[in-house]
Coordinates of C-alpha atoms and ligand atoms in Angstrom, one line a residue:
M64 CA 0.0 0.0 0.0
L65 CA 2.7 2.4 1.1
A66 CA 4.6 1.6 -2.1
T67 CA 2.0 3.5 -4.0
L68 CA 2.6 6.6 -2.0
G69 CA 6.0 7.3 -3.4
G70 CA 9.6 6.2 -2.6
K71 CA 11.0 6.6 0.9
L72 CA 13.5 9.4 1.3
S73 CA 16.9 8.5 2.6
L74 CA 18.8 11.7 3.1
G75 CA 21.4 10.8 5.6
G76 CA 19.5 8.6 8.1
P77 CA 16.2 7.1 8.9
R78 CA 14.8 10.0 10.9
V79 CA 15.5 12.6 8.2
T80 CA 12.5 14.6 7.2
V81 CA 12.0 16.6 4.0
F82 CA 9.8 19.6 3.8
C83 CA 9.0 22.3 1.4
G84 CA 8.4 24.3 4.6
G85 CA 6.3 26.9 2.9
H86 CA 4.0 27.3 -0.1
R87 CA 3.6 25.0 -3.1
L88 CA 7.0 23.9 -4.3
K89 CA 8.4 25.8 -7.2
G90 CA 11.8 24.5 -8.4
R91 CA 14.4 23.8 -5.8
P92 CA 13.3 23.0 -2.2
R93 CA 13.7 26.0 0.0
L94 CA 14.6 24.1 3.1
R95 CA 15.4 20.6 4.3
R96 CA 15.5 20.1 8.0
E97 CA 14.6 17.7 10.9
L98 CA 11.1 18.3 12.1
G99 CA 12.2 18.4 15.7
T100 CA 14.5 21.3 15.1
S101 CA 11.6 23.6 14.0
P102 CA 11.7 26.7 16.2
R103 CA 7.9 26.9 16.0
R104 CA 7.1 23.9 18.1
S105 CA 8.5 21.2 20.4
T106 CA 9.3 17.6 19.6
V107 CA 6.4 16.2 21.6
M108 CA 2.7 16.7 21.6
P109 CA -0.4 15.7 23.6
A110 CA -2.4 12.6 22.4
W111 CA -4.7 9.9 23.7
V112 CA -2.8 6.6 23.3
I113 CA -3.3 3.0 24.2
D114 CA -0.3 0.9 25.3
R115 CA -2.2 -2.4 25.2
Y116 CA -5.6 -3.6 24.0
G117 CA -8.5 -3.7 26.4
P118 CA -11.5 -1.9 27.9
N119 CA -11.8 1.9 28.2
Q120 CA -9.3 2.1 31.0
V121 CA -6.5 1.5 28.5
L122 CA -6.9 5.0 27.1
R123 CA -4.2 7.2 28.4
F124 CA -3.5 10.9 28.0
N125 CA 0.1 11.4 27.2
K126 CA 1.6 14.9 26.9
N127 CA 4.9 13.6 25.5
V128 CA 4.0 11.7 22.3
M129 CA 6.6 12.0 19.6
F130 CA 5.7 14.6 17.0
P131 CA 4.7 13.1 13.7
I132 CA 7.4 13.1 11.0
I133 CA 7.0 13.4 7.2
H134 CA 8.6 10.2 5.8
Y135 CA 7.2 10.4 2.3
P136 CA 7.3 13.4 0.0
N137 CA 3.6 13.4 -0.6
E138 CA 2.7 13.6 3.2
V139 CA 1.5 16.6 5.1
I140 CA 1.4 17.4 8.8
I141 CA -2.0 18.6 10.1
K142 CA -2.9 20.4 13.3
V143 CA -6.0 18.7 14.4
H144 CA -8.8 21.0 15.5
A145 CA -11.5 18.4 15.8
A146 CA -11.8 14.6 15.5
S147 CA -14.6 12.1 15.8
L148 CA -15.2 8.6 16.9
N149 CA -16.5 5.6 15.0
P150 CA -17.5 2.1 16.2
L151 CA -14.1 1.0 14.7
D152 CA -12.3 2.9 17.4
I153 CA -14.1 0.9 20.1
T154 CA -13.3 -2.4 18.5
M155 CA -9.7 -1.4 17.7
R156 CA -9.2 -0.4 21.3
S157 CA -9.9 -4.0 22.1
G158 CA -7.5 -5.3 19.5
Y159 CA -9.9 -5.9 16.6
G160 CA -8.1 -6.1 13.3
A161 CA -4.6 -6.1 14.8
A162 CA -3.3 -9.0 12.8
S163 CA -4.1 -7.4 9.4
L164 CA -3.5 -3.8 10.4
N165 CA 0.0 -4.5 11.8
M166 CA 1.0 -5.9 8.4
S167 CA 0.3 -2.5 6.9
R168 CA 1.7 -0.3 9.6
D169 CA 4.9 1.7 9.0
P170 CA 7.6 -0.9 9.3
L171 CA 9.9 1.7 10.9
H172 CA 7.5 2.3 13.7
I173 CA 7.0 -1.5 14.4
R174 CA 10.8 -2.1 14.1
T175 CA 11.9 0.6 16.5
K176 CA 9.2 -0.1 19.1
G177 CA 8.9 -3.8 18.6
N178 CA 5.1 -3.6 18.5
E179 CA 2.3 -1.2 17.4
F180 CA 2.2 0.7 20.7
P181 CA 1.7 3.4 21.7
L182 CA -1.3 3.5 19.3
V183 CA -3.4 6.6 18.6
L184 CA -7.0 5.9 17.7
G185 CA -9.5 8.2 15.9
R186 CA -9.9 8.3 12.1
D187 CA -11.5 11.6 11.3
L188 CA -10.0 15.0 11.4
S189 CA -10.7 18.6 10.5
G190 CA -7.7 20.9 10.9
V191 CA -5.0 23.1 9.4
I192 CA -2.0 22.1 7.3
M193 CA 1.3 22.9 9.1
E194 CA 3.9 21.4 6.8
C195 CA 4.0 19.8 3.3
G196 CA 6.3 17.2 1.9
L197 CA 8.2 18.0 -1.3
D198 CA 5.8 16.5 -3.7
V199 CA 2.7 18.1 -2.3
K200 CA 1.2 20.3 -4.9
Y201 CA -2.4 20.9 -3.8
F202 CA -2.0 22.1 -0.3
K203 CA 0.1 24.7 1.5
P204 CA 0.6 25.5 5.2
G205 CA -2.5 27.3 6.6
D206 CA -5.0 25.4 4.4
E207 CA -8.1 24.3 6.3
V208 CA -8.5 20.6 5.5
W209 CA -10.4 17.4 6.4
A210 CA -9.5 13.8 6.1
A211 CA -10.2 10.2 7.2
I212 CA -6.9 8.5 8.1
P213 CA -6.8 4.7 7.3
P214 CA -6.8 2.4 10.4
W215 CA -3.2 1.1 9.8
K216 CA -1.9 4.6 10.5
Q217 CA -1.6 6.6 13.8
G218 CA -5.0 8.2 14.4
T219 CA -6.4 11.7 15.0
L220 CA -6.9 11.8 18.8
S221 CA -3.7 13.9 19.0
E222 CA -2.7 17.5 18.5
F223 CA -0.9 16.8 15.1
V224 CA -1.2 14.0 12.6
V225 CA 0.7 13.0 9.5
A226 CA -1.4 12.1 6.4
S227 CA -0.8 11.3 2.8
G228 CA -1.8 14.2 0.6
N229 CA -4.0 11.7 -1.2
E230 CA -6.1 11.3 1.9
V231 CA -6.7 15.0 2.4
S232 CA -9.1 17.5 1.0
L233 CA -9.9 21.2 1.5
K234 CA -12.7 21.2 4.1
P235 CA -16.1 22.7 3.3
K236 CA -16.2 26.4 3.9
S237 CA -19.7 26.2 5.3
L238 CA -18.7 24.0 8.2
S239 CA -16.8 24.7 11.4
H240 CA -14.0 22.2 12.2
T241 CA -16.2 20.6 14.8
E242 CA -19.0 20.1 12.3
A243 CA -16.6 18.9 9.5
A244 CA -14.9 16.3 11.7
A245 CA -18.2 14.4 11.8
L246 CA -18.2 13.5 8.2
P247 CA -15.1 12.1 6.5
F248 CA -15.0 8.4 7.7
V249 CA -18.7 7.7 7.5
T250 CA -19.2 9.6 4.3
L251 CA -16.3 7.8 2.6
T252 CA -17.7 4.5 3.8
A253 CA -21.1 5.3 2.4
W254 CA -19.4 6.6 -0.8
S255 CA -17.4 3.4 -1.1
A256 CA -20.5 1.2 -0.6
L257 CA -22.8 3.1 -2.9
I258 CA -20.4 4.2 -5.7
N259 CA -17.4 1.8 -5.7
T260 CA -19.2 -1.3 -4.7
C261 CA -22.7 -0.8 -6.1
G262 CA -22.0 1.5 -9.1
L263 CA -24.5 4.1 -8.1
Q264 CA -23.8 7.7 -9.2
K265 CA -25.7 10.9 -9.4
D266 CA -26.8 10.2 -13.0
N267 CA -28.1 6.6 -12.6
C268 CA -29.7 6.8 -9.2
A269 CA -33.0 8.7 -9.9
G270 CA -36.0 6.7 -8.9
K271 CA -34.0 3.7 -7.5
R272 CA -35.6 2.2 -4.5
V273 CA -33.0 1.9 -1.6
L274 CA -33.5 0.4 1.8
I275 CA -31.1 1.4 4.6
L276 CA -30.8 -0.8 7.7
G277 CA -29.3 1.2 10.6
A278 CA -30.3 4.6 9.1
A279 CA -29.8 6.8 12.2
G280 CA -26.1 6.1 12.9
G281 CA -23.1 7.8 11.4
V282 CA -23.1 5.9 8.1
G283 CA -26.9 5.8 7.7
T284 CA -27.4 9.6 8.2
V285 CA -24.9 10.4 5.4
A286 CA -26.1 7.6 3.1
I287 CA -29.7 8.9 3.2
Q288 CA -28.4 12.4 2.2
L289 CA -26.2 11.2 -0.6
L290 CA -29.0 9.0 -2.1
K291 CA -31.5 11.8 -1.9
A292 CA -29.0 14.2 -3.5
W293 CA -28.9 11.8 -6.4
G294 CA -32.6 11.4 -6.6
A295 CA -33.2 7.9 -5.1
H296 CA -36.2 6.8 -3.1
V297 CA -35.0 6.0 0.4
T298 CA -36.7 3.7 3.0
A299 CA -34.9 4.0 6.4
V300 CA -35.0 1.4 9.1
C301 CA -34.3 2.8 12.5
S302 CA -36.0 3.0 15.9
Q303 CA -39.0 5.2 16.5
D304 CA -37.1 8.0 18.3
S305 CA -35.0 8.7 15.2
S306 CA -37.9 8.8 12.8
A307 CA -38.0 12.7 12.8
L308 CA -34.2 12.8 12.3
V309 CA -34.1 10.5 9.2
R310 CA -37.2 12.2 7.7
S311 CA -35.5 15.6 8.1
L312 CA -32.5 14.2 6.1
G313 CA -34.9 13.3 3.3
A314 CA -36.0 9.6 4.0
D315 CA -39.2 9.0 2.0
H316 CA -40.4 6.1 4.2
V317 CA -39.4 5.1 7.7
I318 CA -39.7 1.7 9.4
D319 CA -39.5 1.4 13.1
Y320 CA -37.6 -1.9 13.8
K321 CA -38.5 -1.9 17.4
S322 CA -42.2 -1.5 17.7
E323 CA -43.2 -4.0 14.9
N324 CA -41.5 -6.8 13.0
T325 CA -39.3 -5.3 10.3
E326 CA -39.9 -8.1 7.8
E327 CA -43.7 -7.8 8.2
Q328 CA -43.5 -4.1 7.5
L329 CA -41.2 -4.6 4.5
K330 CA -43.6 -7.2 2.9
K331 CA -46.1 -4.4 2.4
L332 CA -43.7 -2.4 0.3
E333 CA -42.4 -2.6 -3.3
L334 CA -39.1 -4.6 -3.7
F335 CA -35.8 -2.7 -3.6
D336 CA -32.9 -2.1 -6.1
L337 CA -30.4 -1.7 -3.3
I338 CA -30.1 -2.6 0.4
L339 CA -27.4 -0.9 2.4
D340 CA -26.9 -2.9 5.7
N341 CA -25.2 -1.0 8.5
V342 CA -26.5 -3.4 11.2
G343 CA -25.3 -7.0 10.2
G344 CA -25.8 -10.1 12.3
S345 CA -29.1 -11.8 11.4
T346 CA -30.2 -9.1 8.9
E347 CA -28.6 -10.9 5.9
N348 CA -30.6 -14.0 6.6
W349 CA -33.8 -12.2 5.6
A350 CA -33.0 -8.9 3.9
L351 CA -32.1 -10.2 0.4
K352 CA -35.7 -11.5 -0.2
F353 CA -36.7 -7.8 -0.4
L354 CA -34.5 -7.2 -3.5
K355 CA -36.0 -7.3 -7.0
P356 CA -34.7 -10.6 -8.5
W357 CA -32.9 -10.8 -11.9
S358 CA -32.7 -7.0 -12.2
G359 CA -29.1 -6.3 -11.0
A360 CA -30.4 -5.5 -7.5
K361 CA -27.7 -5.5 -4.8
Y362 CA -27.4 -6.1 -1.1
V363 CA -24.2 -4.5 0.4
T364 CA -23.2 -5.0 4.0
L365 CA -20.5 -3.1 6.0
I366 CA -20.3 -5.9 8.6
T367 CA -17.9 -8.4 7.3
P368 CA -15.8 -11.2 8.9
L369 CA -12.5 -10.2 7.2
L370 CA -10.6 -8.8 10.2
L371 CA -12.2 -11.1 12.7
N372 CA -11.0 -14.1 10.6
T373 CA -7.5 -12.8 10.3
D374 CA -7.3 -12.1 14.1
R375 CA -8.6 -15.5 14.8
L376 CA -6.9 -17.6 12.2
G377 CA -3.8 -15.6 11.2
L378 CA -3.4 -13.7 8.0
A379 CA -3.2 -16.5 5.4
D380 CA -5.9 -18.8 6.9
G381 CA -8.0 -15.9 7.8
M382 CA -7.9 -14.5 4.2
L383 CA -8.6 -18.0 2.8
Q384 CA -11.6 -18.5 5.1
T385 CA -12.9 -15.0 4.2
G386 CA -12.6 -15.7 0.5
I387 CA -14.5 -19.0 0.9
T388 CA -17.3 -17.4 2.9
M389 CA -17.6 -14.6 0.4
A390 CA -17.6 -16.8 -2.6
T391 CA -20.2 -19.2 -1.0
K392 CA -22.6 -16.3 -0.1
T393 CA -22.2 -14.6 -3.5
M394 CA -23.0 -17.8 -5.4
K395 CA -25.9 -18.7 -3.2
H396 CA -27.6 -15.4 -3.8
L397 CA -26.6 -15.1 -7.5
C398 CA -28.5 -18.3 -8.1
K399 CA -31.6 -16.4 -7.0
G400 CA -30.8 -13.4 -9.3
K401 CA -29.5 -11.2 -6.5
H402 CA -26.0 -9.6 -5.9
Y403 CA -24.4 -10.0 -2.5
R404 CA -21.5 -7.6 -1.7
W405 CA -19.2 -6.6 1.1
S406 CA -17.9 -3.1 1.3
F407 CA -15.2 -1.2 3.2
F408 CA -14.2 2.3 4.1
A409 CA -11.8 3.6 1.5
P410 CA -9.6 6.7 2.2
S411 CA -9.8 9.2 -0.7
G412 CA -9.0 12.9 -0.9
L413 CA -10.6 13.0 -4.4
S414 CA -13.9 11.7 -3.1
L415 CA -13.7 14.1 -0.2
D416 CA -13.3 16.9 -2.8
E417 CA -16.7 15.9 -4.3
I418 CA -18.2 15.6 -0.8
T419 CA -16.9 19.1 0.1
Q420 CA -18.9 20.4 -2.9
L421 CA -22.1 18.6 -1.9
V422 CA -21.7 20.0 1.6
D423 CA -21.2 23.6 0.4
E424 CA -24.2 23.2 -1.9
G425 CA -26.2 22.3 1.2
K426 CA -26.9 18.7 0.1
I427 CA -25.1 17.0 2.9
R428 CA -25.0 18.2 6.5
P429 CA -23.3 16.6 9.5
V430 CA -25.5 15.0 12.1
I431 CA -23.8 15.4 15.5
D432 CA -25.0 13.3 18.4
E433 CA -22.7 14.9 21.0
V434 CA -19.4 16.9 21.2
F435 CA -16.8 16.1 23.8
A436 CA -13.8 18.2 24.9
F437 CA -10.3 16.6 24.2
A438 CA -9.9 16.0 27.9
D439 CA -13.1 13.8 27.9
V440 CA -12.1 11.3 25.2
P441 CA -12.7 8.3 27.5
K442 CA -16.3 9.6 28.2
A443 CA -16.8 9.9 24.4
F444 CA -15.7 6.2 24.0
E445 CA -18.1 5.2 26.8
K446 CA -21.0 7.1 25.1
L447 CA -20.3 5.5 21.7
E448 CA -19.9 2.1 23.3
R449 CA -23.4 2.3 24.8
G450 CA -24.8 2.3 21.3
H451 CA -27.9 4.0 19.9
S452 CA -26.0 6.7 18.0
R453 CA -27.9 9.4 16.3
G454 CA -25.2 10.6 14.0
K455 CA -21.7 11.2 15.2
T456 CA -19.7 11.6 18.4
V457 CA -17.2 14.5 17.9
I458 CA -14.1 15.5 19.8
A459 CA -13.3 19.2 19.9
V460 CA -9.5 19.0 20.1
I461 CA -9.4 22.8 20.1
Q462 CA -12.5 24.6 21.4
E463 CA -14.1 26.7 18.7
H464 CA -16.1 29.8 19.0
K465 CA -18.3 30.0 16.0
Ligands
NAP552 N1 -16.8 -2.2 6.6 C1 -16.3 -1.0 6.9 O1 -15.3 -0.5 6.4 C2 -17.1 -0.1 7.8 C3 -16.9 1.2 7.9 C4 -17.7 2.0 8.7 C5 -18.6 1.4 9.6 N2 -18.7 0.0 9.6 C6 -19.7 -0.7 10.5 O2 -21.0 -0.3 10.1 C7 -21.8 -0.2 11.2 C8 -22.5 1.1 11.2 O3 -21.6 2.1 11.5 P1 -22.0 3.6 12.0 O4 -20.8 4.4 12.1 O5 -23.2 4.0 11.3 O6 -22.5 3.1 13.5 P2 -23.3 3.9 14.6 O7 -23.1 5.4 14.4 O8 -23.0 3.3 15.9 O9 -24.9 3.6 14.2 C9 -25.5 2.4 14.3 C10 -27.0 2.6 14.2 O10 -27.7 1.4 14.0 C11 -28.9 1.5 14.8 N3 -29.3 0.1 15.0 C12 -28.9 -0.9 15.8 N4 -29.6 -2.0 15.5 C13 -30.4 -1.8 14.5 C14 -31.4 -2.5 13.8 N5 -31.6 -3.8 14.1 N6 -32.1 -2.0 12.8 C15 -31.9 -0.7 12.5 N7 -31.0 0.1 13.2 C16 -30.3 -0.4 14.2 C17 -28.4 2.2 16.1 O11 -29.4 2.8 16.8 P3 -30.5 2.1 17.8 O12 -29.8 0.9 18.4 O13 -31.0 3.1 18.7 O14 -31.6 1.7 16.8 C18 -27.5 3.3 15.5 O15 -28.3 4.4 15.1 C19 -20.9 -0.5 12.4 O16 -21.1 -1.9 12.8 C20 -19.5 -0.2 11.9 O17 -18.6 -1.0 12.6 C21 -18.0 -0.8 8.7

């Protein structure tokens, strides 16, 4: 993966860092220096880290985390103004995905530390570019940006973070940092499921009937808005108390999964062209019968056994088991004229550029469940772990006055 990000720089030693240190690079680099020698800041920063996997108590505030370093010429260092949490942060805190993710982590970090710790969680950020690598053409220090950092990298619950320029985009002007941080990871996940996995786009979506299971959470609330922006007809499955919320986001029909049997309610409706499943578990045992058969209709789920299998069985056997499961399920449903798919979050600055435009046009807005101060990160984890999210849990790393 990292190989695609450009060659590693070796300018005299492993910790050497290369900067353009100013605006977009024109001709010769102005300056090459070690990050730690910058007179503008110290070599350490505050961050929430974990030193082992486990329950919430493993979260530790550390004022002396090593400042991030630009290792590749297309990387940028961002000062984080706001971050947000996803269910992935809860599961990663407990070790979920470690077997696969450690394979993709920076080998230098793993080699010098002997393991992945201290690990910084948090995938979303909204903040300001501080430094740019030599190949960074689209950003300059001072730019307000947003990004979702892939889970094999150090996360965003820290004062500064290093990201590939490919993962970053200029943040929507219409949102504050706190608002913007609610969107990148969940929107890119919905984007990946709807566009990359299911082939939906703004010009082929009009009138398509889409069912969203788990419509009131982080992914569901943005998926409704994306689909409505492209003209689809959306049926949202959520609990009664989120009915007004999902309707306000544009859902055409709402099904309360708690008060009445979901299947019975769905039987009364027309069949669907697409089902987006944000819930998992038993849902895939019954949901596919509500797809139009032999019409190209697709069921896409975000809940997959890939990382659980690699954690349990190791990388090779886990991947093999996952491949077998996926092929078996795909074939089983294909025989009935229905497409069964798994989908995953995909980091992408380019997709975020398009999402920025949709936000600034007023077609997508963040849905924020609760905002926590940086000092209260463990409380934010506890809140998310209790479930029943209505949009996103945001961390104001820097308090904003809007
Ligand atoms: N594959 C990937 O790369 C990927 C990426 C992002 C997320 N995910 C996964 O996708 C899932 C959704 O993510 P998220 O960020 O949207 O989570 P979230 O913000 O925690 O939202 C989940 C929502 O589902 C609702 N819910 C629970 N059971 C339900 C049911 N039976 N029917 C309808 N709604 C139900 C919850 O509210 P109530 O309980 O109050 O109804 C909550 O609103 C998570 O499991 C996450 O791990 C996967």
